[in-house]
XYZ file of C-alpha atoms in Angstrom:
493
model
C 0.000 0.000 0.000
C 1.470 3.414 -1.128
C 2.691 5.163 2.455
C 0.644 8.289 0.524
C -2.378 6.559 1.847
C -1.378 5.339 4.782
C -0.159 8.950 6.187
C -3.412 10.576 5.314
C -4.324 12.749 8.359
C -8.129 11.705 7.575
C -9.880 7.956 6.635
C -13.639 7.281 5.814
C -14.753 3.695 6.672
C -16.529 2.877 3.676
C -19.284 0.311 5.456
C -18.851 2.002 9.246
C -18.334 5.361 8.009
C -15.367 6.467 10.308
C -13.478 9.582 10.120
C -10.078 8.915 11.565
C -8.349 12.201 12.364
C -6.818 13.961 15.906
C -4.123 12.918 18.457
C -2.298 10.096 19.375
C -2.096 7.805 16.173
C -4.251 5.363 13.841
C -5.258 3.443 17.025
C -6.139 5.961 19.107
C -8.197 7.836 15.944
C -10.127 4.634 15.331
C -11.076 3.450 19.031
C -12.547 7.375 19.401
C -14.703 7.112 16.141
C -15.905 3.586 16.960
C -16.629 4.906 20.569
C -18.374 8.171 19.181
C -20.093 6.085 16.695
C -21.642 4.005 19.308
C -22.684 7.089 21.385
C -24.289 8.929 19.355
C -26.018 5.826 18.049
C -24.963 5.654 14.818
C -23.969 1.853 15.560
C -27.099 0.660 17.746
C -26.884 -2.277 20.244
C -26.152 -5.246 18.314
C -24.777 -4.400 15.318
C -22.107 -6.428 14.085
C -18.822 -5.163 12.712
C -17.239 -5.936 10.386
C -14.190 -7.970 10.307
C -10.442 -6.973 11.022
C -9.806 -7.689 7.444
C -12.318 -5.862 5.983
C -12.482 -2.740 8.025
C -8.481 -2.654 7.793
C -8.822 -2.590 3.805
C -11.251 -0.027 3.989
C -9.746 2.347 6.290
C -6.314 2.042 4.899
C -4.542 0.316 8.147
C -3.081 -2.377 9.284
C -5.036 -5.325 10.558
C -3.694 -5.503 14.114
C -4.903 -1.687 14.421
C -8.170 -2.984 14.139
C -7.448 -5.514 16.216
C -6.439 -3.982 18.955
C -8.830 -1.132 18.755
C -11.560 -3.677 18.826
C -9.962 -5.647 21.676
C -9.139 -2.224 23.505
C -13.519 -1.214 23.354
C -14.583 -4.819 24.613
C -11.995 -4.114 27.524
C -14.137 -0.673 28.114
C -17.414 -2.210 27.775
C -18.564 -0.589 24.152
C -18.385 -4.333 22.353
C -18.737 -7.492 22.986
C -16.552 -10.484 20.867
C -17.941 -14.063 21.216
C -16.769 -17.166 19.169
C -18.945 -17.619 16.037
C -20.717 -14.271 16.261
C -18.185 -11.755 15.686
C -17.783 -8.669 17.286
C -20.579 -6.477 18.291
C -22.101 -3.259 19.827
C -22.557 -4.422 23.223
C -26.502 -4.371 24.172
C -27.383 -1.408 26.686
C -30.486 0.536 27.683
C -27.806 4.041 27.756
C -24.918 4.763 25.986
C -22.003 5.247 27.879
C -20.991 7.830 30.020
C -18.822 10.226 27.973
C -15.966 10.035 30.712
C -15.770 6.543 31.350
C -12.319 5.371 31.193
C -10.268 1.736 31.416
C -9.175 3.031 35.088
C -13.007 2.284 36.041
C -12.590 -1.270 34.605
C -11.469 -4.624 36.419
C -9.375 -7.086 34.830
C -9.926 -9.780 37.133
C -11.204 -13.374 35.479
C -15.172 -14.068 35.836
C -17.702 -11.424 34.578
C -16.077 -8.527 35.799
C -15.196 -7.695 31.771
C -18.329 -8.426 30.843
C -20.928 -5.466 29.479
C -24.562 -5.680 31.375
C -26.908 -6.705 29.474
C -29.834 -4.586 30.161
C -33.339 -4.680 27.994
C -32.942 -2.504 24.958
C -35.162 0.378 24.779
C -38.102 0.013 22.221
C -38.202 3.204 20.097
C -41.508 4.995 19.831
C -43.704 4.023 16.940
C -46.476 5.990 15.674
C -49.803 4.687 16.619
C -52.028 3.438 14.193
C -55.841 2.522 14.220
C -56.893 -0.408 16.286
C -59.073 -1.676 13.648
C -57.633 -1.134 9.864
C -61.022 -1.211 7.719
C -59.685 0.494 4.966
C -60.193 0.094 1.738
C -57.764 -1.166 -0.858
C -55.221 -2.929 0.949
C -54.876 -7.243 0.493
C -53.923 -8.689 3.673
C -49.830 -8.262 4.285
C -49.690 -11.716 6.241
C -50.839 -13.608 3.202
C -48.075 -12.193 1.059
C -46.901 -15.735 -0.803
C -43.527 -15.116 0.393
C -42.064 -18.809 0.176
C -43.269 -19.075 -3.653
C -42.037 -15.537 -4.611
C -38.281 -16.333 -2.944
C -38.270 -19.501 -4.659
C -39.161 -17.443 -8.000
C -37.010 -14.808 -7.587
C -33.768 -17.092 -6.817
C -34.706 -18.871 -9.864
C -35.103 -15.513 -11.702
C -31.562 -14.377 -10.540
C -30.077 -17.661 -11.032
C -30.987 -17.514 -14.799
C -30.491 -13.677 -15.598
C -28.561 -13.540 -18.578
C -25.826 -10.718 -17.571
C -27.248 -7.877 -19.527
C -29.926 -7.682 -16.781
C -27.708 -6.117 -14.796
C -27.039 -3.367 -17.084
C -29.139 -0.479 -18.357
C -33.000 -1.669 -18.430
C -35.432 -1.611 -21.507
C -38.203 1.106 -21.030
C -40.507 -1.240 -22.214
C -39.849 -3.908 -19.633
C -38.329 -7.134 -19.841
C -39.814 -9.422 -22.565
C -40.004 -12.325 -19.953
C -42.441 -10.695 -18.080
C -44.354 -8.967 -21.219
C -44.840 -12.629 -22.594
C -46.023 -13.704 -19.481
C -48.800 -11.244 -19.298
C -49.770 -11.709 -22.685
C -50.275 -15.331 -21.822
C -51.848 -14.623 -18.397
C -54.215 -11.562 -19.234
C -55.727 -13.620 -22.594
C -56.514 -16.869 -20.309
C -57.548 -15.053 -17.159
C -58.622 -11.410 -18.433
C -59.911 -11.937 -21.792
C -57.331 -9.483 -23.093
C -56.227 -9.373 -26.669
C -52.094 -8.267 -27.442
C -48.785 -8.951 -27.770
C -45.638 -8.694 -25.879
C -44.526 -5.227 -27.997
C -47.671 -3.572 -27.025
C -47.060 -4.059 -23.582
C -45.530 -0.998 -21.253
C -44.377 -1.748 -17.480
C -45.202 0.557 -15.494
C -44.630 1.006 -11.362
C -48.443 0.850 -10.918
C -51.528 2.805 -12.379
C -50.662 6.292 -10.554
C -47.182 5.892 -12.941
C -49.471 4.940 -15.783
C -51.530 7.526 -15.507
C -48.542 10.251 -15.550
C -46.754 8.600 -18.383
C -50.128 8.868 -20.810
C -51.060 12.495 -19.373
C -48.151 14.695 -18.350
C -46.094 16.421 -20.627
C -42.755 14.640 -21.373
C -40.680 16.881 -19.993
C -36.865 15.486 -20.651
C -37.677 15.392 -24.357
C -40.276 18.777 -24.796
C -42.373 16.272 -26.464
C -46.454 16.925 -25.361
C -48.316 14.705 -23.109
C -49.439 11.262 -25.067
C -52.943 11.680 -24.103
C -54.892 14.976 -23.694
C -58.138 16.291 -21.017
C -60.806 16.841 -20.801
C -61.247 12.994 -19.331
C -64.672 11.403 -18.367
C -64.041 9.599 -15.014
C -66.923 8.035 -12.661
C -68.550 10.675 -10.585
C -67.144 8.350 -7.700
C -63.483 7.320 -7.496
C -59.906 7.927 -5.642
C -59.028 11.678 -5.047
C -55.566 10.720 -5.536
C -55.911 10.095 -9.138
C -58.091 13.243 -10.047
C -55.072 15.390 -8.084
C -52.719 13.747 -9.983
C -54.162 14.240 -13.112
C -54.806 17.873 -12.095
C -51.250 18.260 -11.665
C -50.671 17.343 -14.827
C -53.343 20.000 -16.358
C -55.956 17.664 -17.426
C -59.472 18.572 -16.441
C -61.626 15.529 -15.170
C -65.498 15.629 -15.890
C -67.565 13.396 -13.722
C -70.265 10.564 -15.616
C -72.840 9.861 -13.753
C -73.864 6.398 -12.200
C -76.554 4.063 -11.939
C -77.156 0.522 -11.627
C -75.488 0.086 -15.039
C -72.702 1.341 -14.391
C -70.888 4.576 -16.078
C -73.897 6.285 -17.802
C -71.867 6.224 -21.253
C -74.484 7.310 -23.194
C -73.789 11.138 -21.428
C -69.882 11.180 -22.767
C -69.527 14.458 -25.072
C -66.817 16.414 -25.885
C -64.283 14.052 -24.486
C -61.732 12.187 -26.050
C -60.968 9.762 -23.735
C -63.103 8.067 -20.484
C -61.325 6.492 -17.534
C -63.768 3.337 -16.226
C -63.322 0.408 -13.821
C -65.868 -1.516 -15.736
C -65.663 -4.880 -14.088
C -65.750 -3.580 -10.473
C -66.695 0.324 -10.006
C -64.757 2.025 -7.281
C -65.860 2.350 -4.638
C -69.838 1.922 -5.310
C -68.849 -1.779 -6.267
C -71.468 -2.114 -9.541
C -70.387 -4.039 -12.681
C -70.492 -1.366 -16.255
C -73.563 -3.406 -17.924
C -72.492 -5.656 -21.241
C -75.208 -2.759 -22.806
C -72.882 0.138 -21.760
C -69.765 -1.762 -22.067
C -70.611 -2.006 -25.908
C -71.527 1.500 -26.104
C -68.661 2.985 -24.398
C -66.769 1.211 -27.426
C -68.959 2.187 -30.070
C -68.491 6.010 -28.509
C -64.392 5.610 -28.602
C -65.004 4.187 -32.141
C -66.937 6.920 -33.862
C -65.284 9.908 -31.759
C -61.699 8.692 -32.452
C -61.504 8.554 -28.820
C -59.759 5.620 -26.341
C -61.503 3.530 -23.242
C -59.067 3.833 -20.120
C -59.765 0.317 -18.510
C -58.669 0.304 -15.006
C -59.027 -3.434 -13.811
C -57.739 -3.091 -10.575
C -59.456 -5.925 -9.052
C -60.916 -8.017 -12.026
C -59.651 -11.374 -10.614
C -61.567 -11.629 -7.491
C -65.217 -12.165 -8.195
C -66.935 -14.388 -5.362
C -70.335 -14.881 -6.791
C -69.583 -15.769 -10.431
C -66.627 -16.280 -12.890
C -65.010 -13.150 -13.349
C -66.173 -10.797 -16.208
C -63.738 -9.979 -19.108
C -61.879 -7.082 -19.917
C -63.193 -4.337 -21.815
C -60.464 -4.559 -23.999
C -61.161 -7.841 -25.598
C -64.284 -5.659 -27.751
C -61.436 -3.808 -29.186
C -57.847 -3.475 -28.472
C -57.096 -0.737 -30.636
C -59.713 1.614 -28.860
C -59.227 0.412 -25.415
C -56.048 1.192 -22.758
C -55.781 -1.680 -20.365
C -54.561 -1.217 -17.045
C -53.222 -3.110 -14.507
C -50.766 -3.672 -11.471
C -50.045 -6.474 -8.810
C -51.045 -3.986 -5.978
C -54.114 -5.942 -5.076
C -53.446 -9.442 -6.075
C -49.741 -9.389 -4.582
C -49.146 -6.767 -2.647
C -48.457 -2.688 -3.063
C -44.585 -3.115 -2.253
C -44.236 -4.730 -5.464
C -43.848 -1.731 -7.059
C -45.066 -3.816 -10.894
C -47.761 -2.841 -13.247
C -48.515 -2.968 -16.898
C -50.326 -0.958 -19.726
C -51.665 -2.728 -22.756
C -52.050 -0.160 -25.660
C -53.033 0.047 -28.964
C -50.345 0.308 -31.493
C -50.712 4.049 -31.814
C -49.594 4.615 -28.536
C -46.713 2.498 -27.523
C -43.732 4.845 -28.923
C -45.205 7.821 -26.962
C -45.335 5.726 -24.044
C -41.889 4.632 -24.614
C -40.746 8.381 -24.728
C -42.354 9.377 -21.342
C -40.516 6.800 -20.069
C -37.144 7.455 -21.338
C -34.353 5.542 -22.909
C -33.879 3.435 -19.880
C -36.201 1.676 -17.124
C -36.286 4.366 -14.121
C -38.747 2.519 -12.128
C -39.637 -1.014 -11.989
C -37.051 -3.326 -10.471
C -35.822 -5.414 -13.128
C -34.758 -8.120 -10.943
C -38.456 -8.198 -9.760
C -39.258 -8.256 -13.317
C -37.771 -11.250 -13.751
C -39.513 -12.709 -10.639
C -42.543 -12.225 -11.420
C -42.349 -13.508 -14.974
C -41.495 -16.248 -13.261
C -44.119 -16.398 -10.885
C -46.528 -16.128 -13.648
C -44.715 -19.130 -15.174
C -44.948 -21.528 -12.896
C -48.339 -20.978 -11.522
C -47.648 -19.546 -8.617
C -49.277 -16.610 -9.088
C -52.603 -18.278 -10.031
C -52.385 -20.314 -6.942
C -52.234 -17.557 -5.030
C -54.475 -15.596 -6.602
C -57.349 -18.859 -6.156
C -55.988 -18.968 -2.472
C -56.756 -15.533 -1.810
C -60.044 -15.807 -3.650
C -61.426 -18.165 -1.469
C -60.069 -15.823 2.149
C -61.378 -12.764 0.894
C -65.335 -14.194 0.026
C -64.944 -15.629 3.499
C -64.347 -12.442 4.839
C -66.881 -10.728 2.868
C -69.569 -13.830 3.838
C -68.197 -12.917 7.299
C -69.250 -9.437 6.975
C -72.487 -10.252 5.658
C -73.326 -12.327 8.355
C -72.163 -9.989 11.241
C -74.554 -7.549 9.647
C -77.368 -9.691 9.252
C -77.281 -10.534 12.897
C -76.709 -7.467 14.161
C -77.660 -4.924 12.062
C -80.482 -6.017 9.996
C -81.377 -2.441 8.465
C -77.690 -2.369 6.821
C -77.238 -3.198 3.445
C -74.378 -4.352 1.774
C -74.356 -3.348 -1.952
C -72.817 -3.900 -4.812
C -71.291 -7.318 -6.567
C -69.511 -9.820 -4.355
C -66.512 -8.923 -6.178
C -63.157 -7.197 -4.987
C -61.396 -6.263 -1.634
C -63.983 -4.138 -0.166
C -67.871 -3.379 0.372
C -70.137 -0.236 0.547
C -72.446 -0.815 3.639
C -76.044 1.306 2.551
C -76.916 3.600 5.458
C -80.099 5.074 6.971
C -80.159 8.899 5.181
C -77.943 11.564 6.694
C -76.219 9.499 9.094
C -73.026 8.598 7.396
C -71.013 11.442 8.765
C -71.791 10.823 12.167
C -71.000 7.381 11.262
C -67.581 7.785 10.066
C -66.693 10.219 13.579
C -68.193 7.334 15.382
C -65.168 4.728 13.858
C -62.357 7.333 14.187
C -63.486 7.896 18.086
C -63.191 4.309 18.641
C -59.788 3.806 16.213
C -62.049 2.220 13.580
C -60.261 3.021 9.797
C -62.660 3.644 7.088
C -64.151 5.998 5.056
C -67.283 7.272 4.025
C -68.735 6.917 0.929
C -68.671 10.589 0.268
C -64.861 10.797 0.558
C -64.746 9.436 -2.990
C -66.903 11.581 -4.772
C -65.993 14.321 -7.790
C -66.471 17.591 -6.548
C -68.287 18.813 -9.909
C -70.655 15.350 -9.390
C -74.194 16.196 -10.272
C -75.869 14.568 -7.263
C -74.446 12.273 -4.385
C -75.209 8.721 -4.024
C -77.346 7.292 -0.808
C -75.380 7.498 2.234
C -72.578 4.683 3.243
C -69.398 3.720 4.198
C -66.833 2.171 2.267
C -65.456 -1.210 4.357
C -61.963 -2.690 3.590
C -62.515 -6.329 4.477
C -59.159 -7.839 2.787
C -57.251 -5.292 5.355
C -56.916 -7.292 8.484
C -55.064 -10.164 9.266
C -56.761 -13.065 9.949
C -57.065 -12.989 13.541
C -57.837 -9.195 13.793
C -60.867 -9.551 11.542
C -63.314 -10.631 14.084
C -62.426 -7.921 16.777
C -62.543 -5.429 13.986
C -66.270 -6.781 12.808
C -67.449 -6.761 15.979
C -66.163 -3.106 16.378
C -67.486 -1.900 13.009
C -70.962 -2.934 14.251
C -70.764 -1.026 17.279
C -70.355 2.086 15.550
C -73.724 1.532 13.056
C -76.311 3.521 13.231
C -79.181 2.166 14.649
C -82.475 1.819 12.066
């Protein structure tokens, strides 16, 4: 090693971080850092550091520096060194006092050398509600995780090595074939892998088609005004107000969508196989006509199927798309079936849109894993996905039969409407009682909303009163306590 480097008057550990600088030598700099380190609790109880070796090569030092630094701070108490687990931040409730010195220290045999071990301290964690009825959420325990580890060490077993490089815009071809296979069997949807676009999920859909493409000056691949249901997310019409497209709100009705009101518009954003949140099917009448409507305006069908596998009561209904892929966008993610951390969703366009697509995007893929990619290509593969898709099928109409039940015994005068479809249920309240109702819930840590929450502010007229119930949300063993307090908090008839 060039002395250059060795008589620098400052070192950076690159894993610990260490500046080693002052009095007294390499030694002396590195035992201070290490002991600062730990008392500022930058290294918490427990940590493990890393080897002699290692830390030596990083710092620029010799190897018995470390060694003796580290054999100097499990003298004082800081770390602890046991055979076959390294050497560690020594567990304690304080860090230590900031003029504690060897003097203070015994050297006698026994457990005089030995740090106390005292209970660590639990940090404080912000609170959340007792009972999580919210909508939109699948049930974290029942993530698959075995199947999905097993898939992604296969995926990064096989990765060619250009996977590791720079990542197509378009996503990996394993996983657009994949879909194309899956969403024809299970969604009725009609492409190919080059017309296929991955996405992060349908919020980074829905900027890619509407926001101007800023890195290139190129306009926005899709322009407002956009028909939406008079009832949806919030989050979506903000975002696409952020990206200065107007939404107008379409009516709805037991149909669905009223498509036969659609305009000036250009283009319509449904969820046609599950309406959020009101939980109504778009009719096979209005599913035609919204077609026919893209068809003779030039226009395109946003199809947001954001839920379209779980249907309890019936075999799921088809996608939109399958009438016509050239006039229909189809939408989807993994944020229901899997779970939102998967950060994974895909947009099937017609041909006239996939190079615009591909230049929002940008020459290289900026936001969906690749490696998890690959997984779930594989996942799709080997079945694993439709297992789990059939597994959670089966929990979630529990839940909702669950539901039904609980109200049935205990509130009779509550409806629950809608299909038995999805991850959620509107319950149909008495008039003017669903604000009262949703206090009620947050007063006793209940988390829900109400079905007013959801709808467009330029809406002609509001829907009956209700509140929107998230019964995939819970783990298993919550869901009880959290039916039992959702009827509590009713209204009575």
């Amino acid at each position: 090693m060039a002395d250059s480097w060795v008589n620098q008057a400052e070192r950076i550990g690159a894993d610990l971080h260490l500046e080693l600088s002052g009095p007294g030598g390499r030694r002396a700099a590195l035992i201070r850092a290490l002991r600062e380190a730990v008392r500022s609790g930058r290294l918490a109880p427990g940590t493990r550091l890393p080897p002699y070796r290692s830390l030596a090569a990083d710092l620029g030092v010799a190897r018995n520096t470390v060694a003796d630094a580290y054999a100097e701070l499990v003298a004082e108490g800081w770390l602890t060194a046991r055979q076959g687990s390294g050497t560690r931040v020594a567990e304690r409730a304080e860090p230590l006092n900031r003029t504690a010195n060897r003097s203070t220290h015994r050297t006698a045999t026994g457990t005089a050398n030995r740090a106390p071990r005292v209970p660590r301290k639990t940090p404080p964690r912000a609170r959340g509600p007792r009972h999580d009825l919210s909508q939109g959420t699948p049930d974290a325990s029942a993530f698959p995780r075995a199947a999905w580890l097993a898939s992604y060490r296969r995926a990064l077993q096989q990765a060619p090595n250009e996977v590791f490089g720079p990542g197509d815009p378009a996503g990996r071809r394993e996983l657009r074939e994949a879909l194309t296979e899956y969403l024809a069997r299970a969604r009725g949807v009609r492409t190919e892998p080059d017309r296929i676009v991955i996405c992060s999920g349908f919020a980074h859909a829905l900027r890619l088609l509407f926001h101007p493409n800023g890195h290139s000056g190129a306009p926005s691949v899709l322009r407002g005004p956009l028909a939406v249901e008079s009832y949806g997310l919030g989050f979506h019409r903000g975002l696409l107000s952020a990206g200065g497209v107007r939404t107008v709100p379409l009516p709805l009705d037991a149909d669905g969508a009223r498509a036969d009101l659609l305009a000036g518009e250009r283009a319509v954003l449904l969820t046609p196989a599950h309406q959020f949140p009101t939980g109504g099917p778009l009719h096979p009448t209005r599913r035609a006509a919204v077609v026919d409507w893209a068809r003779a305006r030039g226009g395109v069908v946003l199809e947001d199927d954001y839920d379209g596998e779980f249907r309890y009561d019936r075999k799921p209904v088809g996608a939109v798309q399958g009438l016509d892929p050239e006039r229909v966008i189809y939408l989807g993610s993994v944020s229901k079936s899997l779970s939102p951390a998967v950060r994974l969703g895909w947009m099937v366009l017609p041909e006239r849109y996939v190079d615009g697509v591909l230049a929002a995007k940008g020459e290289r893929e900026g936001w969906a894993s690749v490696l998890d990619q690959l997984s779930l290509a594989d996942f799709l593969a080997c079945g694993s996905y439709d297992r789990h898709v059939r597994r959670m099928r089966q929990r979630y109409r529990g839940r909702r039969d669950r539901l039904v039940a609980a109200l049935a015994e205990r509130a009779p005068h509550i409806e629950v409407t809608g299909v038995a479809a999805g991850l959620h249920a509107v319950l149909r309240l008495p008039p003017g009682t669903e604000p009262s109702a949703v206090k009620a819930a947050a007063w006793q840590g209940i988390a829900l909303d109400g079905l007013a929450a959801f709808r467009h502010p330029e809406a002609p007229m509001a829907a009956p009163d209700g509140l929107v119930v998230g019964y995939a949300t819970p783990s298993e063993h919550a869901y009880g306590a959290a039916l039992d307090a959702l009827c509590g908090v009713l209204p009575p008839p």
